[in-house]
Amino acid sequence: MGQDEKILAAKQIIDTSSKITVLTGAGISAESGIPTFRDSDGMWNNIKPQDIASPHAFKKDPGLVWEWYDWRRRIINRANPNQGHYALAEIERQKEKFTLITQNIDGLHEIAGSINLVELHGNIWEIRCEKCDKVIKNYEVPLPELPPKCNTCGEITRPNVVWFEEIIPMHMIDQALLSIEESDLMMIIGTSGVVEPAASMGLLAKQSGKQVIEINLEETPNSAIYDISLQGKSGEILPLFYDIAKTYN
Ligand code: OAD
């Protein structure tokens, strides 16, 4: 099948599915100017994830870890959602049931208007105190003090994100798996599909008899098992899929 035929086939599946689960990764925010992790200019080319995004790294040097997150907060603060984020929010409005599972911590899906959102890896605009467990929203860029201190107990805080060697909160996994189970279609967008548990979600959907459509700049290790694998930019492909007529009704 050529790209045009694949896009038509994907549109037909999306149009006829009333319950959709979407999984996104760093690729959906690439067109907003936020670097991915594993592409040729990705963040993990210059730095080992365990050295900066792990409990071990934080214990060793919390200031260094916070400098990296403060730098990422500055990049994300300058970024806006792109047409891919907006298209997903629009598709959500047109469907009976829609869940957006994201591995991204940038918060751009929420800004674009997505509502039923599962942020598997947390959110960079939240700060958590490990001593008193308090989580607060904080949008200061740059942060005035690194590491920031808890305004309740004075302990140093951490970004409320999931690091390597850490476990995603069980209620989020449950919510993600339930939404896949209850959907007719899963879409997997802009993720290399190498970090668990997100990496296995498409496979799980396939094994449960769901249709799976992938959108990525390039093929991924799971492309061959999905029903349709589209190669291209998510910000260009996704807007082809929502029903503009319904938007202006
Ligand atoms: P990766 O950097 O591993 O993969 C990004 C994917 O997006 C690649 O497959 C690209 O081909 C694709 N891509 C790039 N630009 C795109 C575009 N404009 N349109 C569509 N696809 C595009 O990022 P993730 O898969 O999100 O975890 O990485 C998963 C996790 O690994 C992250 O959440 C992070 C990282 O370590 C933690 O920090 C815990």
Coordinates of C-alpha atoms and ligand atoms in Angstrom, one line a residue:
M1 CA 0.0 0.0 0.0
G2 CA 1.3 3.5 -0.8
Q3 CA 1.2 6.4 1.7
D4 CA -2.0 7.9 0.2
E5 CA -3.9 4.6 0.4
K6 CA -2.6 4.0 3.9
I7 CA -3.9 7.4 5.0
L8 CA -7.3 6.7 3.5
A9 CA -7.5 3.3 5.2
A10 CA -6.4 4.8 8.5
K11 CA -9.0 7.6 8.2
Q12 CA -11.7 5.0 7.5
I13 CA -10.7 3.1 10.7
I14 CA -10.6 6.3 12.8
D15 CA -14.0 7.5 11.4
T16 CA -15.7 4.2 12.3
S17 CA -14.1 3.8 15.7
S18 CA -16.1 5.3 18.6
K19 CA -13.7 4.3 21.3
I20 CA -10.0 5.2 20.9
T21 CA -6.9 5.0 23.0
V22 CA -3.8 7.0 21.9
L23 CA -0.2 6.6 23.1
T24 CA 2.2 9.4 22.4
G25 CA 5.9 9.9 22.9
A26 CA 8.5 12.6 22.4
G27 CA 7.9 12.6 18.6
I28 CA 4.6 14.4 18.8
S29 CA 6.3 17.4 20.5
A30 CA 9.3 17.4 18.1
E31 CA 7.5 19.8 15.8
S32 CA 7.0 22.1 18.8
G33 CA 10.8 22.4 19.1
I34 CA 11.3 20.0 22.0
P35 CA 14.1 17.5 21.5
T36 CA 13.4 13.8 21.5
F37 CA 15.5 11.3 23.3
R38 CA 16.8 8.8 20.8
D39 CA 16.8 10.5 17.4
S40 CA 20.1 11.6 15.9
D41 CA 19.9 14.9 17.8
G42 CA 18.2 13.3 20.8
M43 CA 19.0 14.1 24.5
W44 CA 20.3 10.6 25.2
N45 CA 23.1 11.0 22.7
N46 CA 25.0 13.3 24.9
I47 CA 24.1 12.0 28.3
K48 CA 23.3 8.7 29.9
P49 CA 19.7 8.7 31.3
Q50 CA 20.8 6.9 34.5
D51 CA 23.3 9.8 35.2
I52 CA 20.6 12.5 35.2
A53 CA 17.1 10.9 35.4
S54 CA 17.4 8.4 38.2
P55 CA 17.0 8.3 42.0
H56 CA 20.7 7.4 42.2
A57 CA 21.7 10.5 40.2
F58 CA 19.4 12.7 42.4
K59 CA 20.9 11.3 45.6
K60 CA 24.4 11.9 44.3
D61 CA 23.9 15.5 43.0
P62 CA 20.4 16.9 43.3
G63 CA 21.6 20.3 42.1
L64 CA 22.9 18.8 38.8
V65 CA 19.6 17.0 38.2
W66 CA 17.6 20.1 38.9
E67 CA 19.8 22.2 36.5
W68 CA 18.9 19.7 33.7
Y69 CA 15.2 19.9 34.5
D70 CA 15.4 23.7 34.8
W71 CA 17.0 23.7 31.3
R72 CA 14.2 21.5 30.0
R73 CA 11.5 23.7 31.7
R74 CA 13.0 26.7 29.8
I75 CA 12.8 24.9 26.4
I76 CA 9.2 23.6 27.1
N77 CA 8.1 27.0 28.4
R78 CA 9.0 28.5 25.0
A79 CA 7.1 25.8 23.1
N80 CA 3.5 25.7 21.9
P81 CA 1.3 22.7 21.0
N82 CA 1.5 21.9 17.3
Q83 CA -1.1 20.7 14.8
G84 CA -0.7 17.1 16.1
H85 CA -1.6 18.0 19.7
Y86 CA -4.6 20.0 18.5
A87 CA -5.8 17.3 16.1
L88 CA -5.9 14.8 19.0
A89 CA -7.9 17.2 21.2
E90 CA -10.3 17.6 18.3
I91 CA -10.7 13.9 17.7
E92 CA -11.4 13.5 21.5
R93 CA -14.3 15.9 21.2
Q94 CA -15.7 13.8 18.3
K95 CA -15.6 10.4 20.0
E96 CA -17.8 8.6 22.5
K97 CA -14.7 7.5 24.5
F98 CA -11.1 8.7 24.2
T99 CA -8.1 8.3 26.3
L100 CA -4.7 9.8 25.6
I101 CA -1.8 8.1 27.3
T102 CA 1.4 10.1 27.0
Q103 CA 5.0 9.4 28.0
N104 CA 5.7 13.1 27.6
I105 CA 6.1 15.3 30.7
D106 CA 5.8 18.6 28.8
G107 CA 2.1 19.3 29.4
L108 CA 1.4 20.3 25.8
H109 CA -1.5 17.9 25.4
E110 CA -3.4 19.6 28.2
I111 CA -2.6 23.1 26.8
A112 CA -4.0 21.8 23.4
G113 CA -7.3 20.9 25.1
S114 CA -7.0 17.1 25.6
I115 CA -9.0 16.2 28.6
N116 CA -8.9 12.4 29.4
L117 CA -5.2 12.3 29.8
V118 CA -2.9 9.8 31.5
E119 CA 0.6 11.3 32.0
L120 CA 2.5 8.0 32.5
H121 CA 5.9 9.6 33.2
G122 CA 4.5 12.6 35.3
N123 CA 4.6 16.3 34.5
I124 CA 7.6 18.7 34.5
W125 CA 5.5 21.5 36.0
E126 CA 4.9 19.6 39.2
I127 CA 7.3 19.5 42.1
R128 CA 7.1 16.9 44.8
C129 CA 8.5 16.7 48.3
E130 CA 9.7 13.2 49.1
K131 CA 9.5 13.9 52.9
C132 CA 5.9 15.1 53.2
D133 CA 4.7 13.8 49.8
K134 CA 3.3 17.2 48.9
V135 CA 2.9 17.9 45.1
I136 CA 2.6 21.5 43.9
K137 CA 2.3 23.1 40.5
N138 CA 5.2 25.4 39.7
Y139 CA 5.6 27.4 36.4
E140 CA 8.5 29.6 37.5
V141 CA 11.2 29.8 34.7
P142 CA 14.0 29.8 35.6
L143 CA 13.5 28.5 39.1
P144 CA 14.9 31.1 41.6
E145 CA 16.5 28.4 43.8
L146 CA 18.0 25.0 42.8
P147 CA 17.0 22.6 44.2
P148 CA 13.7 24.2 45.2
K149 CA 12.6 23.6 48.8
C150 CA 9.3 22.4 50.0
N151 CA 7.2 25.3 51.3
T152 CA 5.7 23.1 54.0
C153 CA 8.7 21.2 55.6
G154 CA 11.7 22.9 54.0
E155 CA 13.1 19.7 52.6
I156 CA 14.6 19.7 49.0
T157 CA 12.0 18.7 46.4
R158 CA 12.2 16.7 43.1
P159 CA 10.4 17.0 39.8
N160 CA 7.2 14.9 39.9
V161 CA 8.3 12.7 37.1
V162 CA 9.1 9.0 36.8
W163 CA 12.8 8.3 36.6
F164 CA 14.7 5.2 35.4
E165 CA 14.6 2.5 38.0
E166 CA 11.3 3.8 39.3
I167 CA 7.8 2.4 39.0
I168 CA 4.9 4.1 37.3
P169 CA 2.0 4.5 39.8
M170 CA -0.2 1.5 39.6
H171 CA -3.5 3.5 39.2
M172 CA -2.0 5.0 36.0
I173 CA -1.1 1.6 34.5
D174 CA -4.6 0.3 35.5
Q175 CA -6.2 3.3 33.8
A176 CA -4.1 2.9 30.6
L177 CA -4.8 -0.9 30.4
L178 CA -8.5 -0.5 31.0
S179 CA -8.8 2.1 28.3
I180 CA -7.0 -0.1 25.8
E181 CA -9.4 -3.0 26.8
E182 CA -12.4 -0.8 26.3
S183 CA -11.3 0.7 22.9
D184 CA -11.8 -0.5 19.3
L185 CA -8.7 1.3 18.1
M186 CA -5.3 2.2 19.5
M187 CA -3.0 4.8 17.9
I188 CA 0.7 4.9 18.7
I189 CA 2.3 8.2 17.8
G190 CA 5.9 9.5 17.9
T191 CA 7.4 6.9 20.2
S192 CA 10.4 4.6 19.5
G193 CA 8.7 1.9 21.5
V194 CA 11.6 0.8 23.6
V195 CA 10.7 2.0 27.1
E196 CA 8.3 -0.3 29.1
P197 CA 5.5 -0.5 29.9
A198 CA 4.4 1.8 27.1
A199 CA 6.4 -0.2 24.6
S200 CA 4.2 -3.3 25.1
M201 CA 0.9 -1.5 25.0
G202 CA 0.5 -1.7 21.2
L203 CA 1.3 -5.4 21.3
L204 CA -1.2 -5.9 24.0
A205 CA -3.9 -4.1 22.0
K206 CA -3.1 -6.2 19.0
Q207 CA -3.3 -9.4 21.1
S208 CA -6.7 -8.3 22.4
G209 CA -8.1 -8.0 18.9
K210 CA -7.9 -4.2 18.6
Q211 CA -6.9 -2.3 15.5
V212 CA -3.6 -0.5 15.8
I213 CA -2.4 2.5 13.7
E214 CA 1.1 3.8 14.2
I215 CA 2.4 7.3 13.1
N216 CA 6.2 7.8 13.3
L217 CA 8.9 9.5 11.2
E218 CA 10.3 6.0 10.7
E219 CA 9.5 2.3 11.2
T220 CA 9.8 1.0 14.8
P221 CA 10.5 -2.5 16.1
N222 CA 6.7 -3.1 16.2
S223 CA 5.6 -1.5 12.9
A224 CA 5.2 -4.9 11.2
I225 CA 2.7 -6.2 13.7
Y226 CA 0.4 -3.1 13.5
D227 CA -2.5 -2.8 11.0
I228 CA -1.2 0.4 9.5
S229 CA 2.1 2.0 10.0
L230 CA 2.4 5.6 8.6
Q231 CA 5.8 7.2 8.1
G232 CA 5.8 11.0 8.4
K233 CA 5.4 13.9 10.8
S234 CA 2.5 13.6 13.3
G235 CA 1.8 17.3 13.0
E236 CA 1.1 16.9 9.3
I237 CA -0.7 13.5 9.3
L238 CA -3.0 13.8 12.3
P239 CA -5.0 16.9 11.1
L240 CA -6.0 14.7 8.1
F241 CA -8.0 12.5 10.5
Y242 CA -10.6 14.7 12.2
D243 CA -13.9 15.6 10.7
I244 CA -13.8 19.3 10.0
A245 CA -17.5 19.4 9.3
K246 CA -18.3 18.3 12.9
T247 CA -15.8 21.0 14.3
Y248 CA -18.0 23.8 12.8
N249 CA -21.4 22.3 13.6
Ligands
OAD1 P1 12.2 8.6 21.7 O1 13.2 9.7 21.5 O2 12.8 7.3 22.1 O3 11.5 8.4 20.3 C1 10.9 9.4 19.6 C2 10.2 8.8 18.4 O4 9.5 9.9 17.7 C3 11.2 8.2 17.4 O5 10.7 6.9 17.0 C4 11.1 9.2 16.1 O6 11.2 8.5 14.9 C5 9.7 9.8 16.3 N1 9.5 11.1 15.8 C6 10.4 12.2 15.8 N2 9.9 13.3 15.3 C7 8.6 12.9 14.9 C8 7.5 13.6 14.3 N3 7.6 14.9 13.9 N4 6.4 12.9 14.0 C9 6.2 11.6 14.4 N5 7.2 10.9 14.9 C10 8.4 11.6 15.2 O7 11.1 9.1 22.7 P2 10.0 8.2 23.5 O8 9.6 7.0 22.7 O9 8.9 9.2 23.9 O10 11.4 8.4 29.7 O11 10.8 7.8 24.7 C11 10.2 7.1 25.8 C12 10.8 7.5 27.1 O12 12.2 7.3 27.0 C13 10.6 8.9 27.5 O13 9.3 9.2 28.0 C14 11.7 9.1 28.5 C15 12.8 8.5 27.7 O14 13.9 8.1 28.4 C16 11.8 8.9 30.9 O15 12.5 9.9 31.0 C17 11.4 8.0 32.0

